[in-house]
């Protein structure tokens, strides 16, 4: 089969070459005698062409030409006989046109024959040199514990990294990595970024925001806009919403119903007015996104274990919202030292609730130093009175020179004795 195909191709090539030589025949004819019959010589093929190919080749390459033909010479338009030279020129022109036509036909047949050649097989053996030149793309891992393996294959991940998203932190969130791999940056993510910018999240905060809350990229845009509209209906200003969303990235994942329930909880549980409730969540917006059980427990600790009245708890929470999310153990220890060791009454603790945000070690060190100096006076009715605010908020140098009336070196030496 292959030998027959090859023989056919060889015959086509020879026909094409002979056709090309046919265009040179008129020039050769001019150098020959007009009275002789000229035959165009040809070389025999190693493999005989087919019958039809042979006839076509014979017609092209072996055509007798004679000036002294038996036919009468052609007449001109004026009735005179044409000269032998003009007759010869006409035959030569006809020969040239036929040769060119056959040449184009053979070339077309040759190109068609190339299409008959079967393509290379995928199982065809190649040399080791050719194999070394093949560059294969790295395979995308079917399963991986880190998003780093997908960054080079995912335009979405690459652009998020450019925005400042920390993928090492994102992959710690449950199913966050799978979510990002299913999103298209232009189709799914760009509109969320534009929405966040419109809400008020700054460009330099987008990376940190998405690192903390990558799930917002999978939220429905219309639902997000509805939640922002709800906050506006509750008289939250644009700047306040921007502050709340930036400080509590999960805020907009909550439905309108859940947000409404959270606001109602703090208003009713603490007995706050609408304005004070709004101010409370603006100052600590994670109250709306965190769990409510710890909040309830801390309110009970303040009321039952620490002995504060309801109105005192309202004042403490409004001035120091973090007390609602503080450790219960820390609340108990701090209160015990302030109230039972230092003798600070409930009303003074209510006036300066910021003391509950201070480290207990700092309170102990400064109180003991004042006791050592004989200046531990916390009764506002007595001279040399020291407020709780002065005790815990001032830097060491200012505390020593203005409150303790001592040098910082004396304070440091005293701390070494503890």
GROMACS .gro file of C-alpha atoms in nm:
model
  418
    1UNK     CA    1   0.000   0.000   0.000
    2UNK     CA    2   0.278   0.244   0.096
    3UNK     CA    3   0.478   0.148  -0.217
    4UNK     CA    4   0.181   0.221  -0.443
    5UNK     CA    5   0.120   0.554  -0.278
    6UNK     CA    6   0.484   0.649  -0.312
    7UNK     CA    7   0.489   0.549  -0.681
    8UNK     CA    8   0.186   0.763  -0.746
    9UNK     CA    9   0.350   1.061  -0.580
   10UNK     CA   10   0.669   1.015  -0.783
   11UNK     CA   11   0.471   1.011  -1.106
   12UNK     CA   12   0.289   1.329  -1.004
   13UNK     CA   13   0.619   1.503  -0.930
   14UNK     CA   14   0.764   1.406  -1.267
   15UNK     CA   15   0.453   1.535  -1.445
   16UNK     CA   16   0.484   1.860  -1.264
   17UNK     CA   17   0.851   1.891  -1.354
   18UNK     CA   18   0.782   1.806  -1.720
   19UNK     CA   19   0.507   2.064  -1.728
   20UNK     CA   20   0.747   2.322  -1.599
   21UNK     CA   21   0.995   2.229  -1.877
   22UNK     CA   22   0.715   2.266  -2.131
   23UNK     CA   23   0.717   2.641  -2.078
   24UNK     CA   24   1.076   2.647  -2.205
   25UNK     CA   25   0.986   2.466  -2.531
   26UNK     CA   26   0.907   2.772  -2.747
   27UNK     CA   27   1.245   2.923  -2.677
   28UNK     CA   28   1.415   2.599  -2.779
   29UNK     CA   29   1.199   2.581  -3.090
   30UNK     CA   30   1.324   2.910  -3.221
   31UNK     CA   31   1.680   2.777  -3.227
   32UNK     CA   32   1.583   2.470  -3.429
   33UNK     CA   33   1.519   2.429  -3.802
   34UNK     CA   34   1.170   2.507  -3.931
   35UNK     CA   35   1.163   2.204  -4.161
   36UNK     CA   36   1.240   1.933  -3.907
   37UNK     CA   37   1.000   1.763  -3.671
   38UNK     CA   38   1.105   1.822  -3.312
   39UNK     CA   39   1.039   1.588  -3.028
   40UNK     CA   40   1.093   1.687  -2.666
   41UNK     CA   41   1.311   1.423  -2.511
   42UNK     CA   42   1.217   1.275  -2.183
   43UNK     CA   43   1.382   1.039  -1.932
   44UNK     CA   44   1.216   0.711  -1.845
   45UNK     CA   45   1.086   0.680  -1.486
   46UNK     CA   46   1.211   0.420  -1.248
   47UNK     CA   47   0.847   0.338  -1.168
   48UNK     CA   48   0.591   0.354  -1.455
   49UNK     CA   49   0.306   0.601  -1.402
   50UNK     CA   50  -0.055   0.500  -1.425
   51UNK     CA   51  -0.242   0.490  -1.758
   52UNK     CA   52  -0.419   0.826  -1.719
   53UNK     CA   53  -0.108   0.995  -1.583
   54UNK     CA   54   0.097   0.856  -1.873
   55UNK     CA   55  -0.147   0.994  -2.133
   56UNK     CA   56  -0.143   1.335  -1.968
   57UNK     CA   57   0.235   1.332  -1.948
   58UNK     CA   58   0.265   1.212  -2.309
   59UNK     CA   59   0.037   1.490  -2.430
   60UNK     CA   60   0.250   1.749  -2.253
   61UNK     CA   61   0.601   1.628  -2.327
   62UNK     CA   62   0.578   1.453  -2.665
   63UNK     CA   63   0.397   1.671  -2.919
   64UNK     CA   64   0.512   1.682  -3.290
   65UNK     CA   65   0.542   2.024  -3.436
   66UNK     CA   66   0.597   2.097  -3.810
   67UNK     CA   67   0.592   2.417  -4.002
   68UNK     CA   68   0.520   2.233  -4.326
   69UNK     CA   69   0.196   2.079  -4.204
   70UNK     CA   70  -0.059   1.924  -4.443
   71UNK     CA   71  -0.321   2.175  -4.327
   72UNK     CA   72  -0.357   2.501  -4.512
   73UNK     CA   73  -0.205   2.808  -4.359
   74UNK     CA   74  -0.445   3.041  -4.181
   75UNK     CA   75  -0.576   3.349  -4.364
   76UNK     CA   76  -0.550   3.698  -4.232
   77UNK     CA   77  -0.846   3.933  -4.205
   78UNK     CA   78  -0.763   4.099  -4.541
   79UNK     CA   79  -0.773   3.763  -4.722
   80UNK     CA   80  -0.400   3.721  -4.767
   81UNK     CA   81  -0.227   3.409  -4.662
   82UNK     CA   82  -0.023   3.417  -4.343
   83UNK     CA   83   0.346   3.368  -4.371
   84UNK     CA   84   0.515   3.057  -4.234
   85UNK     CA   85   0.681   3.263  -3.963
   86UNK     CA   86   0.349   3.399  -3.833
   87UNK     CA   87   0.198   3.049  -3.841
   88UNK     CA   88   0.488   2.917  -3.637
   89UNK     CA   89   0.454   3.203  -3.387
   90UNK     CA   90   0.083   3.126  -3.339
   91UNK     CA   91   0.154   2.760  -3.273
   92UNK     CA   92   0.427   2.847  -3.027
   93UNK     CA   93   0.192   3.080  -2.834
   94UNK     CA   94  -0.075   2.810  -2.818
   95UNK     CA   95   0.186   2.564  -2.698
   96UNK     CA   96   0.298   2.801  -2.422
   97UNK     CA   97  -0.058   2.860  -2.298
   98UNK     CA   98  -0.130   2.484  -2.289
   99UNK     CA   99   0.197   2.418  -2.107
  100UNK     CA  100   0.116   2.679  -1.842
  101UNK     CA  101  -0.235   2.536  -1.798
  102UNK     CA  102  -0.103   2.182  -1.758
  103UNK     CA  103   0.168   2.305  -1.521
  104UNK     CA  104  -0.094   2.466  -1.293
  105UNK     CA  105  -0.309   2.152  -1.311
  106UNK     CA  106  -0.019   1.924  -1.217
  107UNK     CA  107   0.084   2.152  -0.931
  108UNK     CA  108  -0.271   2.137  -0.796
  109UNK     CA  109  -0.270   1.757  -0.822
  110UNK     CA  110   0.065   1.748  -0.644
  111UNK     CA  111  -0.065   1.955  -0.352
  112UNK     CA  112  -0.375   1.739  -0.329
  113UNK     CA  113  -0.153   1.430  -0.310
  114UNK     CA  114   0.020   1.577  -0.006
  115UNK     CA  115  -0.315   1.570   0.175
  116UNK     CA  116  -0.329   1.196   0.115
  117UNK     CA  117  -0.025   1.139   0.335
  118UNK     CA  118  -0.147   1.005   0.673
  119UNK     CA  119  -0.060   1.224   0.978
  120UNK     CA  120   0.207   1.122   1.222
  121UNK     CA  121   0.087   0.881   1.488
  122UNK     CA  122   0.090   0.976   1.856
  123UNK     CA  123   0.270   0.648   1.914
  124UNK     CA  124   0.546   0.729   1.667
  125UNK     CA  125   0.891   0.693   1.818
  126UNK     CA  126   1.099   1.012   1.846
  127UNK     CA  127   1.463   1.063   1.922
  128UNK     CA  128   1.591   1.139   2.268
  129UNK     CA  129   1.700   1.483   2.148
  130UNK     CA  130   1.348   1.571   2.034
  131UNK     CA  131   1.206   1.442   2.360
  132UNK     CA  132   1.438   1.670   2.558
  133UNK     CA  133   1.309   1.974   2.367
  134UNK     CA  134   0.949   1.907   2.471
  135UNK     CA  135   0.844   2.140   2.755
  136UNK     CA  136   0.544   2.011   2.950
  137UNK     CA  137   0.325   2.238   3.161
  138UNK     CA  138   0.319   2.145   3.533
  139UNK     CA  139   0.009   1.951   3.625
  140UNK     CA  140  -0.253   2.118   3.845
  141UNK     CA  141  -0.265   1.925   4.173
  142UNK     CA  142  -0.597   1.746   4.223
  143UNK     CA  143  -0.571   1.794   4.599
  144UNK     CA  144  -0.354   2.018   4.814
  145UNK     CA  145  -0.348   2.152   5.169
  146UNK     CA  146  -0.226   2.496   5.061
  147UNK     CA  147  -0.342   2.754   4.808
  148UNK     CA  148   0.019   2.825   4.716
  149UNK     CA  149   0.014   2.530   4.474
  150UNK     CA  150  -0.267   2.695   4.273
  151UNK     CA  151  -0.147   3.057   4.252
  152UNK     CA  152   0.046   3.002   3.926
  153UNK     CA  153  -0.260   2.841   3.765
  154UNK     CA  154  -0.532   3.077   3.894
  155UNK     CA  155  -0.570   3.435   3.775
  156UNK     CA  156  -0.814   3.495   4.063
  157UNK     CA  157  -0.563   3.394   4.332
  158UNK     CA  158  -0.282   3.590   4.166
  159UNK     CA  159  -0.489   3.911   4.163
  160UNK     CA  160  -0.600   3.862   4.524
  161UNK     CA  161  -0.237   3.828   4.630
  162UNK     CA  162  -0.165   4.151   4.441
  163UNK     CA  163  -0.440   4.319   4.646
  164UNK     CA  164  -0.264   4.212   4.965
  165UNK     CA  165  -0.469   3.906   5.061
  166UNK     CA  166  -0.273   3.664   5.280
  167UNK     CA  167  -0.361   3.323   5.138
  168UNK     CA  168  -0.181   3.144   5.421
  169UNK     CA  169  -0.439   3.293   5.659
  170UNK     CA  170  -0.732   3.250   5.422
  171UNK     CA  171  -0.676   2.875   5.390
  172UNK     CA  172  -0.719   2.844   5.768
  173UNK     CA  173  -1.086   2.940   5.727
  174UNK     CA  174  -1.310   2.642   5.665
  175UNK     CA  175  -1.380   2.590   5.292
  176UNK     CA  176  -1.251   2.939   5.208
  177UNK     CA  177  -0.983   2.800   4.976
  178UNK     CA  178  -1.235   2.594   4.780
  179UNK     CA  179  -1.455   2.902   4.747
  180UNK     CA  180  -1.178   3.116   4.596
  181UNK     CA  181  -1.086   2.846   4.344
  182UNK     CA  182  -1.442   2.842   4.210
  183UNK     CA  183  -1.469   3.220   4.163
  184UNK     CA  184  -1.383   3.422   3.854
  185UNK     CA  185  -1.217   3.754   3.930
  186UNK     CA  186  -1.385   3.958   3.655
  187UNK     CA  187  -1.727   3.797   3.687
  188UNK     CA  188  -1.760   3.737   4.063
  189UNK     CA  189  -1.501   3.934   4.260
  190UNK     CA  190  -1.465   4.272   4.087
  191UNK     CA  191  -1.823   4.376   4.167
  192UNK     CA  192  -1.774   4.292   4.537
  193UNK     CA  193  -1.457   4.500   4.552
  194UNK     CA  194  -1.635   4.797   4.396
  195UNK     CA  195  -1.918   4.752   4.647
  196UNK     CA  196  -1.676   4.752   4.943
  197UNK     CA  197  -1.508   5.067   4.815
  198UNK     CA  198  -1.848   5.231   4.780
  199UNK     CA  199  -1.933   5.134   5.139
  200UNK     CA  200  -1.616   5.304   5.258
  201UNK     CA  201  -1.347   5.037   5.288
  202UNK     CA  202  -1.017   5.200   5.188
  203UNK     CA  203  -0.799   5.055   4.911
  204UNK     CA  204  -0.518   4.977   5.154
  205UNK     CA  205  -0.764   4.791   5.378
  206UNK     CA  206  -0.907   4.558   5.112
  207UNK     CA  207  -0.632   4.297   5.148
  208UNK     CA  208  -0.665   4.279   5.526
  209UNK     CA  209  -1.046   4.283   5.505
  210UNK     CA  210  -1.061   3.990   5.258
  211UNK     CA  211  -0.800   3.798   5.457
  212UNK     CA  212  -1.028   3.811   5.761
  213UNK     CA  213  -1.350   3.754   5.566
  214UNK     CA  214  -1.300   3.582   5.228
  215UNK     CA  215  -1.658   3.452   5.239
  216UNK     CA  216  -1.799   3.790   5.138
  217UNK     CA  217  -1.669   3.725   4.785
  218UNK     CA  218  -1.928   3.450   4.749
  219UNK     CA  219  -2.220   3.663   4.872
  220UNK     CA  220  -2.497   3.791   4.650
  221UNK     CA  221  -2.442   4.159   4.568
  222UNK     CA  222  -2.809   4.244   4.601
  223UNK     CA  223  -2.821   4.092   4.952
  224UNK     CA  224  -2.517   4.297   5.059
  225UNK     CA  225  -2.676   4.616   4.933
  226UNK     CA  226  -2.996   4.533   5.123
  227UNK     CA  227  -2.804   4.500   5.452
  228UNK     CA  228  -2.634   4.835   5.403
  229UNK     CA  229  -2.971   4.990   5.325
  230UNK     CA  230  -3.105   4.848   5.655
  231UNK     CA  231  -2.825   5.011   5.854
  232UNK     CA  232  -2.898   5.342   5.684
  233UNK     CA  233  -3.264   5.305   5.777
  234UNK     CA  234  -3.155   5.278   6.143
  235UNK     CA  235  -2.993   5.622   6.113
  236UNK     CA  236  -2.634   5.497   6.084
  237UNK     CA  237  -2.434   5.749   5.878
  238UNK     CA  238  -2.209   5.657   5.585
  239UNK     CA  239  -1.891   5.716   5.787
  240UNK     CA  240  -2.029   5.511   6.077
  241UNK     CA  241  -2.119   5.221   5.847
  242UNK     CA  242  -1.772   5.234   5.692
  243UNK     CA  243  -1.615   5.222   6.040
  244UNK     CA  244  -1.836   4.932   6.149
  245UNK     CA  245  -1.773   4.726   5.834
  246UNK     CA  246  -1.396   4.786   5.850
  247UNK     CA  247  -1.369   4.693   6.218
  248UNK     CA  248  -1.611   4.399   6.196
  249UNK     CA  249  -1.552   4.235   5.854
  250UNK     CA  250  -1.822   3.971   5.913
  251UNK     CA  251  -2.094   4.231   5.972
  252UNK     CA  252  -2.234   4.223   5.619
  253UNK     CA  253  -2.262   3.844   5.622
  254UNK     CA  254  -2.553   3.878   5.866
  255UNK     CA  255  -2.900   3.897   5.722
  256UNK     CA  256  -3.127   4.191   5.795
  257UNK     CA  257  -3.326   3.977   6.041
  258UNK     CA  258  -3.016   3.880   6.240
  259UNK     CA  259  -2.888   4.237   6.252
  260UNK     CA  260  -3.227   4.356   6.373
  261UNK     CA  261  -3.235   4.085   6.642
  262UNK     CA  262  -2.887   4.178   6.765
  263UNK     CA  263  -2.972   4.545   6.800
  264UNK     CA  264  -3.290   4.454   6.982
  265UNK     CA  265  -3.100   4.223   7.219
  266UNK     CA  266  -2.859   4.491   7.343
  267UNK     CA  267  -3.135   4.749   7.370
  268UNK     CA  268  -3.358   4.522   7.581
  269UNK     CA  269  -3.092   4.331   7.779
  270UNK     CA  270  -2.911   4.644   7.894
  271UNK     CA  271  -3.211   4.873   7.899
  272UNK     CA  272  -3.042   5.126   7.669
  273UNK     CA  273  -3.209   5.388   7.455
  274UNK     CA  274  -3.201   5.365   7.076
  275UNK     CA  275  -2.932   5.631   7.055
  276UNK     CA  276  -2.713   5.468   7.321
  277UNK     CA  277  -2.758   5.126   7.159
  278UNK     CA  278  -2.644   5.270   6.827
  279UNK     CA  279  -2.344   5.439   6.988
  280UNK     CA  280  -2.254   5.114   7.165
  281UNK     CA  281  -2.235   4.905   6.845
  282UNK     CA  282  -2.051   5.183   6.658
  283UNK     CA  283  -1.776   5.178   6.919
  284UNK     CA  284  -1.762   4.797   6.931
  285UNK     CA  285  -1.928   4.662   6.612
  286UNK     CA  286  -1.813   4.304   6.677
  287UNK     CA  287  -2.091   4.291   6.937
  288UNK     CA  288  -2.324   4.243   6.639
  289UNK     CA  289  -2.120   3.956   6.493
  290UNK     CA  290  -1.998   3.772   6.803
  291UNK     CA  291  -2.172   3.509   7.011
  292UNK     CA  292  -2.439   3.631   7.251
  293UNK     CA  293  -2.385   3.371   7.524
  294UNK     CA  294  -2.059   3.524   7.658
  295UNK     CA  295  -2.230   3.864   7.666
  296UNK     CA  296  -2.518   3.728   7.870
  297UNK     CA  297  -2.277   3.554   8.108
  298UNK     CA  298  -2.070   3.870   8.165
  299UNK     CA  299  -2.382   4.071   8.242
  300UNK     CA  300  -2.482   3.811   8.500
  301UNK     CA  301  -2.130   3.810   8.651
  302UNK     CA  302  -2.139   4.189   8.692
  303UNK     CA  303  -2.485   4.181   8.844
  304UNK     CA  304  -2.475   3.868   9.062
  305UNK     CA  305  -2.109   3.804   9.152
  306UNK     CA  306  -1.965   4.157   9.147
  307UNK     CA  307  -2.274   4.319   9.296
  308UNK     CA  308  -2.335   4.603   9.050
  309UNK     CA  309  -2.684   4.746   9.005
  310UNK     CA  310  -2.859   4.749   8.670
  311UNK     CA  311  -2.809   5.122   8.620
  312UNK     CA  312  -2.440   5.085   8.714
  313UNK     CA  313  -2.399   4.806   8.460
  314UNK     CA  314  -2.556   5.030   8.193
  315UNK     CA  315  -2.305   5.305   8.273
  316UNK     CA  316  -2.007   5.065   8.280
  317UNK     CA  317  -2.102   4.899   7.950
  318UNK     CA  318  -2.171   5.228   7.774
  319UNK     CA  319  -1.831   5.372   7.872
  320UNK     CA  320  -1.638   5.043   7.836
  321UNK     CA  321  -1.813   4.811   7.585
  322UNK     CA  322  -1.524   4.561   7.592
  323UNK     CA  323  -1.633   4.449   7.936
  324UNK     CA  324  -1.913   4.256   7.765
  325UNK     CA  325  -1.662   4.036   7.580
  326UNK     CA  326  -1.387   4.021   7.846
  327UNK     CA  327  -1.280   3.703   8.018
  328UNK     CA  328  -1.502   3.624   8.316
  329UNK     CA  329  -1.200   3.507   8.511
  330UNK     CA  330  -1.018   3.830   8.446
  331UNK     CA  331  -1.323   4.033   8.550
  332UNK     CA  332  -1.346   3.848   8.879
  333UNK     CA  333  -0.973   3.879   8.958
  334UNK     CA  334  -0.955   4.250   8.873
  335UNK     CA  335  -1.267   4.335   9.070
  336UNK     CA  336  -1.147   4.130   9.368
  337UNK     CA  337  -0.816   4.316   9.388
  338UNK     CA  338  -0.967   4.662   9.332
  339UNK     CA  339  -1.260   4.620   9.568
  340UNK     CA  340  -1.133   4.380   9.838
  341UNK     CA  341  -0.757   4.465   9.849
  342UNK     CA  342  -0.746   4.834   9.751
  343UNK     CA  343  -1.086   4.913   9.901
  344UNK     CA  344  -1.237   5.080   9.594
  345UNK     CA  345  -1.619   5.102   9.631
  346UNK     CA  346  -1.872   5.018   9.356
  347UNK     CA  347  -1.958   5.380   9.282
  348UNK     CA  348  -1.593   5.468   9.209
  349UNK     CA  349  -1.552   5.162   8.989
  350UNK     CA  350  -1.866   5.274   8.803
  351UNK     CA  351  -1.716   5.620   8.745
  352UNK     CA  352  -1.384   5.476   8.616
  353UNK     CA  353  -1.475   5.146   8.446
  354UNK     CA  354  -1.166   5.176   8.220
  355UNK     CA  355  -0.973   5.017   8.505
  356UNK     CA  356  -1.119   4.681   8.404
  357UNK     CA  357  -0.935   4.705   8.072
  358UNK     CA  358  -0.596   4.741   8.244
  359UNK     CA  359  -0.362   4.453   8.323
  360UNK     CA  360  -0.393   4.331   8.677
  361UNK     CA  361  -0.012   4.314   8.713
  362UNK     CA  362   0.019   4.685   8.629
  363UNK     CA  363  -0.244   4.771   8.892
  364UNK     CA  364  -0.067   4.561   9.156
  365UNK     CA  365   0.283   4.702   9.088
  366UNK     CA  366   0.174   5.065   9.110
  367UNK     CA  367  -0.051   5.016   9.410
  368UNK     CA  368   0.227   4.836   9.604
  369UNK     CA  369   0.476   5.111   9.513
  370UNK     CA  370   0.236   5.379   9.641
  371UNK     CA  371   0.181   5.173   9.958
  372UNK     CA  372   0.560   5.155  10.002
  373UNK     CA  373   0.580   5.535   9.970
  374UNK     CA  374   0.271   5.591  10.189
  375UNK     CA  375   0.077   5.761   9.909
  376UNK     CA  376  -0.191   5.503   9.832
  377UNK     CA  377  -0.493   5.732   9.882
  378UNK     CA  378  -0.802   5.661   9.670
  379UNK     CA  379  -1.066   5.851   9.870
  380UNK     CA  380  -1.161   6.172   9.688
  381UNK     CA  381  -1.248   6.332  10.023
  382UNK     CA  382  -0.888   6.293  10.151
  383UNK     CA  383  -0.578   6.499  10.056
  384UNK     CA  384  -0.328   6.356   9.804
  385UNK     CA  385  -0.618   6.176   9.637
  386UNK     CA  386  -0.518   5.952   9.341
  387UNK     CA  387  -0.786   5.865   9.089
  388UNK     CA  388  -0.810   5.525   8.925
  389UNK     CA  389  -0.755   5.692   8.589
  390UNK     CA  390  -0.423   5.836   8.707
  391UNK     CA  391  -0.327   5.503   8.856
  392UNK     CA  392  -0.357   5.296   8.539
  393UNK     CA  393  -0.342   5.526   8.234
  394UNK     CA  394  -0.028   5.735   8.283
  395UNK     CA  395   0.314   5.622   8.150
  396UNK     CA  396   0.568   5.501   8.408
  397UNK     CA  397   0.780   5.816   8.401
  398UNK     CA  398   0.481   6.048   8.445
  399UNK     CA  399   0.331   5.826   8.715
  400UNK     CA  400   0.657   5.826   8.912
  401UNK     CA  401   0.730   6.200   8.892
  402UNK     CA  402   0.374   6.341   8.923
  403UNK     CA  403   0.181   6.082   9.122
  404UNK     CA  404   0.435   5.885   9.327
  405UNK     CA  405   0.676   6.183   9.359
  406UNK     CA  406   0.972   5.949   9.298
  407UNK     CA  407   1.219   5.872   9.022
  408UNK     CA  408   1.178   5.602   8.762
  409UNK     CA  409   1.497   5.438   8.896
  410UNK     CA  410   1.337   5.403   9.240
  411UNK     CA  411   1.033   5.242   9.085
  412UNK     CA  412   1.245   4.995   8.887
  413UNK     CA  413   1.445   4.902   9.198
  414UNK     CA  414   1.124   4.845   9.389
  415UNK     CA  415   0.989   4.615   9.120
  416UNK     CA  416   1.295   4.394   9.161
  417UNK     CA  417   1.198   4.327   9.520
  418UNK     CA  418   0.858   4.185   9.431
   0.00000   0.00000   0.00000
